[in-house]
Amino acid sequence: MAIPSAKKLSAELAELAESPALIASERGTATLASALASRSAPVLAQAAKLVAEPRVRGLEEPMRAAYRALAGDRAQSIDAGAHAKEALVAALEAVEDVDATLFAEAASCVQLERARGGSRDTAAGVRTRGALGLARLGHPDL
């Protein structure tokens, strides 16, 4: 199945945001799943925020896959500011996901981006969310 364009997904997600009752519907869940398969960081962040607020269950695996797709050598060019990664980890925490490995990866995430005078790490929020997930799970490394 082809993934709709980022523009179309963004419009569909905006429609879901306007009608929160639709989010947990079959149509809403399908739209969120499609958005989580997108390679557009803004679409991923938007979808993750919609999952987190009403705590939509059943989308944990697509969220994990989206997070891992954003983590890598090209992370800063795909997800400038690490906003999508942070939103995805926050959504996984909101739905009480139990993937300690992902939360540990997030807790140690570093994303250096160009800044005036050198570079700066934009992943502090991702690390915070990862640590919160590990704490909720009672992870022994905290």
PDB file of C-alpha atoms in Angstrom:
ATOM      1  CA  MET A   1       0.000   0.000   0.000  1.00  0.00           C
ATOM      2  CA  ALA A   2       1.386   3.392  -0.996  1.00  0.00           C
ATOM      3  CA  ILE A   3       1.858   5.994   1.697  1.00  0.00           C
ATOM      4  CA  PRO A   4      -0.079   9.185   0.945  1.00  0.00           C
ATOM      5  CA  SER A   5       1.887  12.407   0.454  1.00  0.00           C
ATOM      6  CA  ALA A   6       2.995  14.377   3.493  1.00  0.00           C
ATOM      7  CA  LYS A   7       0.646  17.206   2.480  1.00  0.00           C
ATOM      8  CA  LYS A   8      -2.358  14.864   2.303  1.00  0.00           C
ATOM      9  CA  LEU A   9      -1.440  13.158   5.592  1.00  0.00           C
ATOM     10  CA  SER A  10      -0.978  16.500   7.309  1.00  0.00           C
ATOM     11  CA  ALA A  11      -4.442  17.588   6.162  1.00  0.00           C
ATOM     12  CA  GLU A  12      -5.994  14.321   7.370  1.00  0.00           C
ATOM     13  CA  LEU A  13      -4.240  14.659  10.738  1.00  0.00           C
ATOM     14  CA  ALA A  14      -5.471  18.247  11.067  1.00  0.00           C
ATOM     15  CA  GLU A  15      -9.004  16.952  10.471  1.00  0.00           C
ATOM     16  CA  LEU A  16      -8.519  14.361  13.229  1.00  0.00           C
ATOM     17  CA  ALA A  17      -7.232  17.041  15.581  1.00  0.00           C
ATOM     18  CA  GLU A  18     -10.421  19.031  14.984  1.00  0.00           C
ATOM     19  CA  SER A  19     -12.601  16.001  15.826  1.00  0.00           C
ATOM     20  CA  PRO A  20     -10.993  14.126  18.735  1.00  0.00           C
ATOM     21  CA  ALA A  21     -13.763  11.504  18.697  1.00  0.00           C
ATOM     22  CA  LEU A  22     -12.460  10.368  15.288  1.00  0.00           C
ATOM     23  CA  ILE A  23      -8.951   9.670  16.576  1.00  0.00           C
ATOM     24  CA  ALA A  24      -9.786   6.282  18.135  1.00  0.00           C
ATOM     25  CA  SER A  25     -12.133   5.312  15.279  1.00  0.00           C
ATOM     26  CA  GLU A  26     -11.124   2.764  12.657  1.00  0.00           C
ATOM     27  CA  ARG A  27     -10.610   5.566  10.131  1.00  0.00           C
ATOM     28  CA  GLY A  28      -8.593   7.599  12.633  1.00  0.00           C
ATOM     29  CA  THR A  29      -6.364   4.689  13.551  1.00  0.00           C
ATOM     30  CA  ALA A  30      -5.758   3.916   9.857  1.00  0.00           C
ATOM     31  CA  THR A  31      -4.840   7.549   9.205  1.00  0.00           C
ATOM     32  CA  LEU A  32      -2.466   7.566  12.175  1.00  0.00           C
ATOM     33  CA  ALA A  33      -0.854   4.301  11.030  1.00  0.00           C
ATOM     34  CA  SER A  34      -0.297   5.767   7.545  1.00  0.00           C
ATOM     35  CA  ALA A  35       1.170   8.915   9.043  1.00  0.00           C
ATOM     36  CA  LEU A  36       3.514   6.882  11.244  1.00  0.00           C
ATOM     37  CA  ALA A  37       4.842   5.177   8.096  1.00  0.00           C
ATOM     38  CA  SER A  38       5.691   8.565   6.595  1.00  0.00           C
ATOM     39  CA  ARG A  39       9.270   9.795   6.306  1.00  0.00           C
ATOM     40  CA  SER A  40       8.196  13.369   6.996  1.00  0.00           C
ATOM     41  CA  ALA A  41       9.307  14.447  10.473  1.00  0.00           C
ATOM     42  CA  PRO A  42       6.542  17.073  10.840  1.00  0.00           C
ATOM     43  CA  VAL A  43       3.893  14.480   9.928  1.00  0.00           C
ATOM     44  CA  LEU A  44       5.406  11.975  12.372  1.00  0.00           C
ATOM     45  CA  ALA A  45       5.424  14.558  15.169  1.00  0.00           C
ATOM     46  CA  GLN A  46       1.827  15.553  14.417  1.00  0.00           C
ATOM     47  CA  ALA A  47       0.679  11.911  14.432  1.00  0.00           C
ATOM     48  CA  ALA A  48       2.554  11.114  17.648  1.00  0.00           C
ATOM     49  CA  LYS A  49       0.930  14.057  19.436  1.00  0.00           C
ATOM     50  CA  LEU A  50      -2.507  12.836  18.348  1.00  0.00           C
ATOM     51  CA  VAL A  51      -1.727   9.351  19.686  1.00  0.00           C
ATOM     52  CA  ALA A  52      -0.439  10.673  23.012  1.00  0.00           C
ATOM     53  CA  GLU A  53      -3.323  12.900  24.057  1.00  0.00           C
ATOM     54  CA  PRO A  54      -6.142  10.323  24.121  1.00  0.00           C
ATOM     55  CA  ARG A  55      -3.569   7.516  24.603  1.00  0.00           C
ATOM     56  CA  VAL A  56      -4.514   5.560  21.488  1.00  0.00           C
ATOM     57  CA  ARG A  57      -3.338   1.972  21.921  1.00  0.00           C
ATOM     58  CA  GLY A  58      -2.325  -0.425  19.160  1.00  0.00           C
ATOM     59  CA  LEU A  59       0.100   1.879  17.337  1.00  0.00           C
ATOM     60  CA  GLU A  60       3.162   1.126  19.456  1.00  0.00           C
ATOM     61  CA  GLU A  61       4.962  -0.913  16.799  1.00  0.00           C
ATOM     62  CA  PRO A  62       4.591   1.727  14.049  1.00  0.00           C
ATOM     63  CA  MET A  63       5.781   4.383  16.516  1.00  0.00           C
ATOM     64  CA  ARG A  64       8.829   2.298  17.473  1.00  0.00           C
ATOM     65  CA  ALA A  65       9.642   1.752  13.790  1.00  0.00           C
ATOM     66  CA  ALA A  66       9.256   5.467  13.054  1.00  0.00           C
ATOM     67  CA  TYR A  67      11.560   6.391  15.957  1.00  0.00           C
ATOM     68  CA  ARG A  68      14.231   3.957  14.822  1.00  0.00           C
ATOM     69  CA  ALA A  69      13.941   5.175  11.217  1.00  0.00           C
ATOM     70  CA  LEU A  70      14.706   8.700  12.455  1.00  0.00           C
ATOM     71  CA  ALA A  71      17.674   7.627  14.564  1.00  0.00           C
ATOM     72  CA  GLY A  72      20.776   7.278  12.479  1.00  0.00           C
ATOM     73  CA  ASP A  73      23.549   9.011  10.616  1.00  0.00           C
ATOM     74  CA  ARG A  74      21.190  11.368   8.776  1.00  0.00           C
ATOM     75  CA  ALA A  75      19.026  12.161  11.816  1.00  0.00           C
ATOM     76  CA  GLN A  76      19.657  15.894  11.812  1.00  0.00           C
ATOM     77  CA  SER A  77      18.765  16.247   8.128  1.00  0.00           C
ATOM     78  CA  ILE A  78      15.578  14.197   8.503  1.00  0.00           C
ATOM     79  CA  ASP A  79      14.418  15.448  11.929  1.00  0.00           C
ATOM     80  CA  ALA A  80      15.992  18.839  12.527  1.00  0.00           C
ATOM     81  CA  GLY A  81      15.623  19.770  16.169  1.00  0.00           C
ATOM     82  CA  ALA A  82      14.712  16.166  17.099  1.00  0.00           C
ATOM     83  CA  HIS A  83      11.054  17.221  17.433  1.00  0.00           C
ATOM     84  CA  ALA A  84       9.598  14.090  15.815  1.00  0.00           C
ATOM     85  CA  LYS A  85      11.796  11.783  17.893  1.00  0.00           C
ATOM     86  CA  GLU A  86      10.747  13.572  21.079  1.00  0.00           C
ATOM     87  CA  ALA A  87       7.044  13.422  20.131  1.00  0.00           C
ATOM     88  CA  LEU A  88       7.292   9.709  19.329  1.00  0.00           C
ATOM     89  CA  VAL A  89       9.017   8.857  22.640  1.00  0.00           C
ATOM     90  CA  ALA A  90       6.485  11.006  24.514  1.00  0.00           C
ATOM     91  CA  ALA A  91       3.617   9.164  22.798  1.00  0.00           C
ATOM     92  CA  LEU A  92       5.153   5.774  23.609  1.00  0.00           C
ATOM     93  CA  GLU A  93       5.464   6.880  27.230  1.00  0.00           C
ATOM     94  CA  ALA A  94       1.841   8.123  27.217  1.00  0.00           C
ATOM     95  CA  VAL A  95       0.539   4.734  26.045  1.00  0.00           C
ATOM     96  CA  GLU A  96       2.784   3.018  28.610  1.00  0.00           C
ATOM     97  CA  ASP A  97       4.881   1.112  26.095  1.00  0.00           C
ATOM     98  CA  VAL A  98       7.222  -1.466  27.626  1.00  0.00           C
ATOM     99  CA  ASP A  99      10.138  -1.370  25.138  1.00  0.00           C
ATOM    100  CA  ALA A 100      12.973  -0.635  27.568  1.00  0.00           C
ATOM    101  CA  THR A 101      15.514  -0.897  24.748  1.00  0.00           C
ATOM    102  CA  LEU A 102      13.898   1.957  22.840  1.00  0.00           C
ATOM    103  CA  PHE A 103      13.652   4.108  25.975  1.00  0.00           C
ATOM    104  CA  ALA A 104      17.335   3.380  26.699  1.00  0.00           C
ATOM    105  CA  GLU A 105      18.253   4.371  23.136  1.00  0.00           C
ATOM    106  CA  ALA A 106      16.270   7.577  23.568  1.00  0.00           C
ATOM    107  CA  ALA A 107      17.866   8.290  26.967  1.00  0.00           C
ATOM    108  CA  SER A 108      21.283   8.274  25.329  1.00  0.00           C
ATOM    109  CA  CYS A 109      20.312  10.035  22.090  1.00  0.00           C
ATOM    110  CA  VAL A 110      22.610  12.836  20.977  1.00  0.00           C
ATOM    111  CA  GLN A 111      21.818  14.883  17.900  1.00  0.00           C
ATOM    112  CA  LEU A 112      24.429  17.490  17.069  1.00  0.00           C
ATOM    113  CA  GLU A 113      23.294  20.189  14.667  1.00  0.00           C
ATOM    114  CA  ARG A 114      25.041  23.181  13.230  1.00  0.00           C
ATOM    115  CA  ALA A 115      24.716  26.315  15.284  1.00  0.00           C
ATOM    116  CA  ARG A 116      26.388  29.669  15.392  1.00  0.00           C
ATOM    117  CA  GLY A 117      29.939  29.088  16.487  1.00  0.00           C
ATOM    118  CA  GLY A 118      29.918  25.295  16.120  1.00  0.00           C
ATOM    119  CA  SER A 119      27.277  22.733  16.970  1.00  0.00           C
ATOM    120  CA  ARG A 120      24.661  22.100  19.610  1.00  0.00           C
ATOM    121  CA  ASP A 121      22.819  19.038  20.853  1.00  0.00           C
ATOM    122  CA  THR A 122      19.090  19.228  20.086  1.00  0.00           C
ATOM    123  CA  ALA A 123      18.068  15.924  21.678  1.00  0.00           C
ATOM    124  CA  ALA A 124      17.791  16.917  25.359  1.00  0.00           C
ATOM    125  CA  GLY A 125      14.008  16.450  25.251  1.00  0.00           C
ATOM    126  CA  VAL A 126      14.412  13.011  23.697  1.00  0.00           C
ATOM    127  CA  ARG A 127      16.798  11.983  26.485  1.00  0.00           C
ATOM    128  CA  THR A 128      14.406  13.293  29.128  1.00  0.00           C
ATOM    129  CA  ARG A 129      11.477  11.356  27.663  1.00  0.00           C
ATOM    130  CA  GLY A 130      13.602   8.215  27.387  1.00  0.00           C
ATOM    131  CA  ALA A 131      14.656   8.499  31.027  1.00  0.00           C
ATOM    132  CA  LEU A 132      11.036   8.947  32.096  1.00  0.00           C
ATOM    133  CA  GLY A 133      10.092   5.772  30.220  1.00  0.00           C
ATOM    134  CA  LEU A 134      12.901   3.842  31.884  1.00  0.00           C
ATOM    135  CA  ALA A 135      11.882   5.168  35.301  1.00  0.00           C
ATOM    136  CA  ARG A 136       8.271   4.099  34.758  1.00  0.00           C
ATOM    137  CA  LEU A 137       9.494   0.622  33.852  1.00  0.00           C
ATOM    138  CA  GLY A 138      11.691   0.470  36.967  1.00  0.00           C
ATOM    139  CA  HIS A 139      14.780  -0.019  34.817  1.00  0.00           C
ATOM    140  CA  PRO A 140      17.822  -0.947  36.951  1.00  0.00           C
ATOM    141  CA  ASP A 141      20.219   1.426  35.139  1.00  0.00           C
ATOM    142  CA  LEU A 142      18.592   4.572  36.522  1.00  0.00           C
TER     143      LEU A 142
END
